[in-house]
Amino acid sequence: TRLYVRGLGGEKPRVPTDFARLERAAHEKMTPRGYAYVAGGAGLETTMRANRAAFERYTIVPRVLRGLDRRDSSVTLFGRTLPSPLLLAPIGVLEAAHSEADLAVAKASAATGVPFVFSSQASSPMEACAKVMKDAPRWFQLYWSTDDDVTRSFVKRAEACGCEAIVLTLDTTLLGWRPRDLNLGSLPFLRGQGIAQYLSDPVFRARLDREDASPSESPPRSPALALVARDLVVKGRQFDLDLKKMRAAVARFVGTYSRPDLSWDDVSRLREMTRLPILLKGVLHGDDAREAVGRGVNGLIVSNHGGRQIDGEVAALDALPDVVEAAGAAPVLFDSGVRSGADVFKALALGARAVLLGRPYVYGLALAGADGVRDVIENVLAELDLTMGLAGCGSLADVNRAMVRSSSS
Ligand code: FNR
């Protein structure tokens, strides 16, 4: 109601309240490269469309006259009670959207109590985000480096800065085939974007210091390379690294950020590395969910990375029920394609314990920094609240499988 009343006063919302307009407005504001990186998907973007089509296939079947005058959407995850079943997905390279990047998101997260999952490929060090969040809940998302000492260092840093869970992402052991970026000749990491966790890591830095900084200092051969060099110089200043070292850092990052040969034994090693709850992100098959739970994993995130990795992959929402069934008592979270409060409702009805919001908050960030992220979060939660009320659900326990129907069945 508060949001409607604001409108009655003639006040226009700071960010559009529907996804299509939100994305369009962000598109106008962002650089072509930044927008391509955020909006793009793998290949022909079939998976991205499939994520949406799956949401559209499910319909909500409301129940009436239940005498509810308020809704409670709180949820308890790993011993912490959260105000809503929403988290902010780990998103790398947020500087592509806004100069304040992760710090702005951290502020919005703390203001709303919606946990922020810090990305391994963040644009701000996790410690800086943790600092602005005070006691608000946050998690850390890990890409497993080929340098095990860096991986261990990331986990220890996450523990030290108050992260309450480790999310190991499994669907990005290789970077997907993303034509929008490829066609612009654009990989943000090569410009030093999205590597702040590494530049601020003591183990990574020690390796760098020991390295012979041999990449030559000769002036860049093309205008494009000169621009890259300029970006690297600016970025390097924040981390006390000169151009030569920045080039070496980027090369080291590219060579070590991810392990294509990650296996189940590594999950067991991670189990020994930390006492924090571990969630595996990118699980889409029931058998993988069973294996994970057997190895002491505490939760799963059903996700296809927003359709950015395999073109033609199963829609994340279609994979959710199988994984929920296989996971038993372990909580299953969900992302990929969530655009509204009604979408959150559908994912919860299909068994998700909580939902991660991705691209929508990045567009809010692009449009209005921390305030924009906060507005997007509040809009999604307001719609979830209304949907629960109108569908006759007083708490998340009521948002169950009986509340939705697949229109194809
Ligand atoms: C991502 N995602 C992601 N996931 C992850 O585990 N670590 C990361 O660093 C990133 N980086 C990233 C960057 C950008 C620009 C996007 C759009 C996505 C995936 C993210 O966590 C989530 O799975 C998807 O965003 C969900 O899809 P939708 O809802 O955004 O379409």
Coordinates of C-alpha atoms and ligand atoms in Angstrom, one line a residue:
T1 CA 0.0 0.0 0.0
R2 CA 2.8 2.4 0.9
L3 CA 4.1 2.1 -2.7
Y4 CA 0.7 2.9 -4.2
V5 CA 0.2 5.9 -1.8
R6 CA 3.5 7.3 -2.9
G7 CA 2.2 7.1 -6.5
L8 CA -1.0 8.9 -5.5
G9 CA 1.0 11.8 -4.3
G10 CA 2.2 12.2 -7.8
E11 CA 5.6 10.8 -6.9
K12 CA 7.1 8.7 -9.7
P13 CA 9.1 5.7 -8.6
R14 CA 12.9 6.1 -8.8
V15 CA 13.2 2.9 -10.8
P16 CA 10.5 1.3 -13.0
T17 CA 8.4 -1.3 -11.1
D18 CA 8.3 -3.9 -13.9
F19 CA 11.3 -5.7 -15.3
A20 CA 10.9 -4.8 -18.9
R21 CA 11.0 -1.1 -18.3
L22 CA 13.7 -1.5 -15.6
E23 CA 15.9 -3.3 -18.1
R24 CA 15.2 -0.8 -20.9
A25 CA 16.0 2.2 -18.6
A26 CA 19.3 0.5 -17.5
H27 CA 20.2 -0.2 -21.1
E28 CA 19.9 3.5 -21.9
K29 CA 22.1 4.4 -19.0
M30 CA 24.8 1.7 -19.2
T31 CA 27.8 1.5 -21.5
P32 CA 27.3 -0.9 -24.4
R33 CA 30.0 -3.1 -23.0
G34 CA 28.6 -3.0 -19.5
Y35 CA 25.1 -3.8 -20.7
A36 CA 26.3 -6.6 -22.9
Y37 CA 28.0 -8.3 -20.0
V38 CA 25.0 -8.1 -17.7
A39 CA 22.2 -8.8 -20.1
G40 CA 23.9 -11.4 -22.3
G41 CA 23.5 -15.1 -22.2
A42 CA 25.2 -18.1 -23.8
G43 CA 24.9 -18.8 -27.5
L44 CA 21.5 -18.1 -29.0
E45 CA 20.2 -17.3 -25.5
T46 CA 17.8 -20.2 -25.7
T47 CA 18.3 -21.0 -22.0
M48 CA 17.7 -17.4 -21.0
R49 CA 14.3 -17.5 -22.8
A50 CA 13.6 -21.0 -21.4
N51 CA 14.0 -19.7 -17.9
R52 CA 11.2 -17.2 -18.5
A53 CA 9.0 -19.6 -20.4
A54 CA 9.1 -22.0 -17.5
F55 CA 7.9 -19.3 -15.1
E56 CA 5.1 -18.5 -17.6
R57 CA 4.0 -22.1 -17.8
Y58 CA 3.3 -22.2 -14.0
T59 CA 0.1 -20.5 -12.9
I60 CA -0.9 -19.6 -9.3
V61 CA -4.2 -21.1 -8.0
P62 CA -5.3 -18.8 -5.1
R63 CA -7.4 -19.9 -2.1
V64 CA -9.9 -17.5 -0.8
L65 CA -11.7 -16.5 2.5
R66 CA -8.9 -17.6 4.8
G67 CA -9.4 -14.6 7.1
L68 CA -5.8 -13.5 6.9
D69 CA -5.0 -9.9 7.9
R70 CA -1.2 -10.1 7.6
R71 CA 1.5 -12.2 6.0
D72 CA 4.7 -13.4 7.5
S73 CA 7.4 -14.1 4.9
S74 CA 10.3 -14.7 7.3
V75 CA 12.4 -17.8 6.8
T76 CA 15.1 -19.5 8.9
L77 CA 18.3 -20.6 7.1
F78 CA 21.2 -22.2 8.8
G79 CA 20.1 -20.9 12.2
R80 CA 19.6 -17.2 11.1
T81 CA 16.0 -15.9 10.7
L82 CA 15.8 -13.6 7.6
P83 CA 12.9 -11.1 7.0
S84 CA 12.2 -12.6 3.6
P85 CA 13.1 -15.6 1.5
L86 CA 15.2 -13.4 -0.8
L87 CA 19.0 -13.1 -1.2
L88 CA 21.1 -11.1 -3.7
A89 CA 22.9 -13.4 -6.0
P90 CA 26.6 -13.2 -6.4
I91 CA 27.3 -11.0 -9.4
G92 CA 30.8 -10.3 -10.7
V93 CA 32.0 -7.1 -12.2
L94 CA 29.4 -4.8 -10.7
E95 CA 31.5 -1.8 -11.7
A96 CA 30.0 -2.5 -15.2
A97 CA 26.8 -1.1 -13.8
H98 CA 27.9 1.6 -11.3
S99 CA 31.1 3.1 -10.0
E100 CA 30.1 2.3 -6.4
A101 CA 29.6 -1.3 -7.4
D102 CA 29.5 -3.9 -4.6
L103 CA 29.6 -1.3 -1.9
A104 CA 26.3 0.2 -3.1
V105 CA 24.8 -3.3 -3.1
A106 CA 26.2 -4.0 0.4
K107 CA 24.4 -0.9 1.7
A108 CA 21.1 -1.8 0.2
S109 CA 21.5 -5.3 1.5
A110 CA 22.1 -4.1 5.0
A111 CA 19.2 -1.6 4.8
T112 CA 16.8 -4.3 3.8
G113 CA 18.2 -7.3 5.7
V114 CA 18.3 -9.2 2.4
P115 CA 21.6 -11.1 2.5
F116 CA 24.3 -10.3 -0.1
V117 CA 26.3 -13.1 -1.5
F118 CA 29.8 -11.6 -2.2
S119 CA 31.2 -12.8 -5.6
S120 CA 34.7 -14.2 -6.1
Q121 CA 34.7 -11.8 -9.0
A122 CA 33.6 -8.8 -7.2
S123 CA 34.7 -5.2 -8.0
S124 CA 35.2 -4.4 -4.3
P125 CA 37.1 -6.5 -1.7
M126 CA 34.8 -8.5 0.6
E127 CA 36.2 -6.8 3.6
A128 CA 35.1 -3.4 2.4
C129 CA 31.6 -4.7 1.8
A130 CA 31.4 -6.4 5.2
K131 CA 32.5 -3.1 6.8
V132 CA 29.6 -1.1 5.5
M133 CA 27.2 -4.0 6.4
K134 CA 27.9 -4.1 10.1
D135 CA 26.0 -7.1 11.5
A136 CA 23.8 -7.7 8.4
P137 CA 23.9 -11.2 7.0
R138 CA 26.2 -12.0 4.1
W139 CA 27.6 -15.1 2.4
F140 CA 30.6 -15.7 0.1
Q141 CA 30.6 -17.3 -3.3
L142 CA 33.7 -19.2 -4.3
Y143 CA 35.1 -20.0 -7.7
W144 CA 37.8 -22.6 -7.0
S145 CA 41.1 -21.3 -8.1
T146 CA 43.8 -23.6 -9.6
D147 CA 45.9 -22.2 -6.9
D148 CA 44.6 -24.0 -3.8
D149 CA 46.3 -21.6 -1.4
V150 CA 44.3 -18.7 -2.9
T151 CA 41.1 -20.8 -2.6
R152 CA 41.9 -21.4 1.1
S153 CA 42.7 -17.8 1.6
F154 CA 39.4 -16.7 0.1
V155 CA 37.5 -19.1 2.5
K156 CA 39.5 -17.8 5.5
R157 CA 38.9 -14.2 4.6
A158 CA 35.2 -14.9 4.2
E159 CA 35.1 -16.4 7.7
A160 CA 37.0 -13.5 9.1
C161 CA 34.6 -10.9 7.6
G162 CA 31.5 -12.5 9.0
C163 CA 30.2 -14.5 6.0
E164 CA 27.7 -17.0 7.2
A165 CA 27.9 -19.5 4.4
I166 CA 30.1 -20.5 1.5
V167 CA 28.5 -20.9 -1.9
L168 CA 30.6 -23.0 -4.3
T169 CA 29.6 -22.3 -7.9
L170 CA 30.0 -25.3 -10.1
D171 CA 28.6 -24.2 -13.5
T172 CA 31.4 -21.8 -14.4
T173 CA 34.5 -24.0 -14.4
L174 CA 34.9 -22.6 -17.9
L175 CA 33.5 -19.3 -19.1
G176 CA 30.4 -19.7 -21.4
W177 CA 30.2 -18.8 -25.1
R178 CA 28.7 -15.3 -24.9
P179 CA 28.3 -13.7 -28.3
R180 CA 27.3 -10.3 -27.0
D181 CA 30.7 -9.9 -25.3
L182 CA 32.6 -11.7 -28.0
N183 CA 31.2 -9.4 -30.7
L184 CA 32.3 -6.3 -28.8
G185 CA 35.7 -7.8 -28.1
S186 CA 34.9 -7.3 -24.5
L187 CA 36.1 -9.3 -21.5
P188 CA 36.0 -7.1 -18.4
F189 CA 38.6 -9.1 -16.5
L190 CA 41.2 -8.1 -19.1
R191 CA 40.7 -4.5 -18.2
G192 CA 41.2 -5.3 -14.6
Q193 CA 37.5 -5.3 -13.8
G194 CA 36.0 -7.8 -11.4
I195 CA 39.4 -9.0 -9.9
A196 CA 39.3 -7.0 -6.6
Q197 CA 39.1 -10.1 -4.4
Y198 CA 42.4 -11.3 -6.0
L199 CA 44.2 -7.9 -5.9
S200 CA 43.3 -7.6 -2.2
D201 CA 44.3 -11.2 -1.4
P202 CA 47.6 -11.7 0.6
V203 CA 48.4 -15.0 -1.0
F204 CA 47.7 -13.8 -4.5
R205 CA 49.8 -10.7 -3.9
A206 CA 52.7 -12.7 -2.5
R207 CA 52.7 -14.8 -5.6
L208 CA 52.7 -11.6 -7.7
D209 CA 55.6 -10.1 -5.8
R210 CA 57.7 -13.2 -6.3
E211 CA 57.0 -13.1 -10.0
D212 CA 59.4 -11.7 -12.5
A213 CA 57.2 -8.9 -13.8
S214 CA 58.4 -9.6 -17.3
P215 CA 55.5 -8.5 -19.6
S216 CA 57.2 -5.7 -21.4
E217 CA 56.6 -2.0 -20.6
S218 CA 56.6 -1.0 -24.2
P219 CA 53.9 1.4 -25.2
P220 CA 50.6 -0.2 -26.4
R221 CA 50.5 -0.8 -30.1
S222 CA 46.9 0.2 -30.8
P223 CA 44.4 2.8 -29.5
A224 CA 42.3 -0.1 -28.0
L225 CA 45.3 -1.4 -26.1
A226 CA 46.2 2.1 -24.9
L227 CA 42.7 2.4 -23.4
V228 CA 43.1 -0.9 -21.7
A229 CA 46.4 0.3 -20.3
R230 CA 44.7 3.4 -19.0
D231 CA 42.0 1.4 -17.2
L232 CA 44.7 -0.8 -15.7
V233 CA 46.6 2.2 -14.4
V234 CA 43.5 3.7 -12.7
K235 CA 42.6 0.3 -11.2
G236 CA 46.2 -0.4 -10.1
R237 CA 46.3 2.8 -8.1
Q238 CA 43.5 1.5 -5.8
F239 CA 45.7 -1.5 -5.0
D240 CA 49.2 0.0 -5.1
L241 CA 50.1 -1.8 -8.3
D242 CA 51.8 -0.2 -11.3
L243 CA 50.9 -1.0 -14.9
K244 CA 53.5 -3.8 -15.1
K245 CA 52.2 -5.5 -12.0
M246 CA 48.6 -5.0 -13.1
R247 CA 49.3 -6.7 -16.3
A248 CA 50.9 -9.6 -14.4
A249 CA 48.0 -9.7 -12.0
V250 CA 45.5 -9.9 -14.9
A251 CA 47.5 -12.7 -16.5
R252 CA 47.7 -14.6 -13.2
F253 CA 44.0 -14.1 -12.6
V254 CA 43.1 -15.4 -16.1
G255 CA 45.4 -18.4 -15.7
T256 CA 44.2 -19.4 -12.2
Y257 CA 40.7 -18.2 -11.5
S258 CA 38.9 -21.4 -12.1
R259 CA 39.6 -25.2 -12.2
P260 CA 37.9 -27.1 -15.0
D261 CA 38.8 -30.4 -13.4
L262 CA 37.0 -29.7 -10.1
S263 CA 35.5 -33.0 -8.7
W264 CA 33.5 -34.4 -5.8
D265 CA 36.7 -34.9 -3.9
D266 CA 37.2 -31.2 -3.8
V267 CA 33.8 -30.7 -2.2
S268 CA 35.0 -33.1 0.5
R269 CA 38.2 -31.0 0.9
L270 CA 36.1 -27.8 1.2
R271 CA 34.1 -29.6 3.9
E272 CA 37.4 -30.0 5.8
M273 CA 38.4 -26.4 5.1
T274 CA 35.5 -24.7 6.8
R275 CA 32.8 -25.2 9.4
L276 CA 30.5 -22.7 7.7
P277 CA 27.5 -24.1 5.9
I278 CA 28.4 -25.0 2.3
L279 CA 26.0 -24.7 -0.6
L280 CA 26.6 -25.9 -4.1
K281 CA 25.4 -23.5 -6.8
G282 CA 24.5 -24.8 -10.3
V283 CA 23.0 -28.2 -9.4
L284 CA 20.3 -29.3 -11.8
H285 CA 20.2 -33.1 -11.5
G286 CA 18.7 -35.1 -8.6
D287 CA 21.7 -37.5 -8.5
D288 CA 24.1 -34.7 -8.0
A289 CA 21.9 -33.3 -5.2
R290 CA 22.0 -36.8 -3.5
E291 CA 25.8 -37.0 -3.9
A292 CA 26.2 -33.5 -2.4
V293 CA 24.1 -34.2 0.6
G294 CA 26.0 -37.5 1.2
R295 CA 29.3 -35.5 1.3
G296 CA 28.1 -33.2 4.0
V297 CA 26.9 -30.3 1.9
N298 CA 24.3 -28.2 3.7
G299 CA 22.3 -26.7 0.9
L300 CA 21.9 -26.5 -2.9
I301 CA 21.2 -23.7 -5.3
V302 CA 19.3 -24.7 -8.4
S303 CA 20.6 -22.3 -11.1
N304 CA 21.7 -22.3 -14.7
H305 CA 23.7 -19.0 -14.1
G306 CA 20.9 -17.0 -15.7
G307 CA 21.4 -18.8 -19.0
R308 CA 25.0 -17.6 -19.4
Q309 CA 26.8 -20.9 -19.6
I310 CA 25.2 -23.7 -21.7
D311 CA 22.9 -22.7 -24.5
G312 CA 19.9 -25.1 -24.7
E313 CA 20.2 -26.1 -21.0
V314 CA 17.2 -27.1 -19.0
A315 CA 15.2 -24.1 -17.5
A316 CA 16.2 -23.8 -13.9
L317 CA 12.6 -23.8 -12.7
D318 CA 12.0 -27.1 -14.5
A319 CA 15.0 -28.7 -12.7
L320 CA 13.8 -27.5 -9.3
P321 CA 11.2 -30.2 -8.3
D322 CA 13.6 -33.1 -8.9
V323 CA 16.4 -31.5 -6.9
V324 CA 14.1 -30.6 -4.1
E325 CA 13.0 -34.2 -3.9
A326 CA 16.5 -35.6 -4.0
A327 CA 17.9 -33.1 -1.4
G328 CA 15.7 -34.5 1.4
A329 CA 15.9 -32.2 4.4
A330 CA 18.7 -30.0 3.0
P331 CA 17.4 -26.6 1.9
V332 CA 17.2 -25.9 -1.8
L333 CA 17.5 -22.3 -3.0
F334 CA 16.8 -21.1 -6.5
D335 CA 17.8 -18.5 -9.1
S336 CA 17.7 -17.9 -12.8
G337 CA 14.9 -15.9 -14.4
V338 CA 13.3 -14.4 -11.2
R339 CA 11.9 -11.1 -12.2
S340 CA 9.1 -10.3 -9.8
G341 CA 7.4 -11.1 -6.5
A342 CA 5.0 -13.5 -8.3
D343 CA 8.1 -15.4 -9.7
V344 CA 9.5 -15.7 -6.1
F345 CA 6.1 -17.1 -5.1
K346 CA 6.2 -19.8 -7.9
A347 CA 9.7 -20.9 -7.0
L348 CA 8.8 -21.2 -3.4
A349 CA 5.7 -23.2 -4.3
L350 CA 7.9 -25.6 -6.2
G351 CA 10.0 -26.2 -3.2
A352 CA 12.7 -23.5 -3.0
R353 CA 13.4 -22.4 0.5
A354 CA 14.6 -19.0 -0.7
V355 CA 15.3 -17.3 -4.0
L356 CA 18.3 -15.3 -5.3
L357 CA 17.7 -12.2 -7.3
G358 CA 20.1 -11.5 -10.1
R359 CA 19.9 -9.1 -13.0
P360 CA 17.0 -7.0 -11.7
Y361 CA 19.1 -5.6 -8.8
V362 CA 22.0 -4.9 -11.1
Y363 CA 19.7 -2.7 -13.2
G364 CA 18.5 -1.0 -10.1
L365 CA 22.2 -0.4 -9.3
A366 CA 22.9 1.0 -12.7
L367 CA 19.9 3.5 -12.5
A368 CA 20.3 4.8 -8.9
G369 CA 23.1 3.1 -7.0
A370 CA 22.3 1.8 -3.5
D371 CA 18.9 3.5 -3.6
G372 CA 18.1 1.8 -6.9
V373 CA 19.0 -1.7 -5.5
R374 CA 16.9 -1.0 -2.5
D375 CA 13.9 0.0 -4.6
V376 CA 14.2 -3.1 -6.7
I377 CA 14.3 -5.3 -3.6
E378 CA 11.4 -3.5 -2.0
N379 CA 9.3 -3.8 -5.1
V380 CA 9.9 -7.5 -5.4
L381 CA 9.1 -8.0 -1.7
A382 CA 6.0 -5.9 -1.9
E383 CA 4.7 -7.9 -4.8
L384 CA 5.5 -11.1 -3.0
D385 CA 3.6 -9.9 0.0
L386 CA 0.5 -8.9 -2.0
T387 CA 0.6 -12.2 -3.9
M388 CA 0.7 -14.2 -0.7
G389 CA -2.2 -12.2 0.7
L390 CA -4.3 -12.5 -2.4
A391 CA -3.5 -16.2 -2.8
G392 CA -4.5 -16.9 0.9
C393 CA -1.1 -17.7 2.2
G394 CA -0.3 -16.4 5.7
S395 CA 3.2 -17.8 5.9
L396 CA 5.8 -19.5 3.6
A397 CA 4.6 -22.9 4.8
D398 CA 1.3 -22.2 3.0
V399 CA 3.2 -21.5 -0.3
N400 CA 3.3 -25.1 -1.3
R401 CA 3.0 -27.3 -4.4
A402 CA -0.8 -27.1 -4.3
M403 CA -0.6 -23.3 -5.0
V404 CA 0.7 -23.7 -8.5
R405 CA -0.3 -25.6 -11.6
S406 CA 1.7 -26.3 -14.7
S407 CA -0.4 -25.2 -17.7
S408 CA 1.1 -28.0 -19.8
S409 CA -0.1 -30.7 -17.4
Ligands
FNR1 C1 26.4 -13.7 -12.7 N1 26.3 -14.9 -11.9 C2 27.4 -15.2 -11.1 N2 27.3 -16.3 -10.3 C3 28.3 -16.6 -9.5 O1 28.2 -17.6 -8.7 N3 29.4 -15.8 -9.4 C4 29.6 -14.7 -10.1 O2 30.6 -14.0 -10.0 C5 28.5 -14.4 -11.0 N4 28.6 -13.3 -11.9 C6 27.5 -12.9 -12.6 C7 27.6 -11.8 -13.4 C8 26.5 -11.3 -14.1 C9 26.6 -10.1 -14.9 C10 25.3 -12.1 -14.1 C11 24.1 -11.7 -14.8 C12 25.3 -13.3 -13.4 C13 25.1 -15.7 -11.8 C14 24.1 -15.2 -10.8 O3 24.6 -15.5 -9.5 C15 22.7 -15.8 -10.9 O4 22.9 -17.2 -11.0 C16 22.0 -15.3 -12.2 O5 22.2 -13.9 -12.3 C17 20.5 -15.7 -12.2 O6 19.9 -15.4 -13.4 P1 19.0 -14.1 -13.6 O7 17.9 -14.2 -12.7 O8 19.9 -12.9 -13.3 O9 18.6 -14.1 -15.0

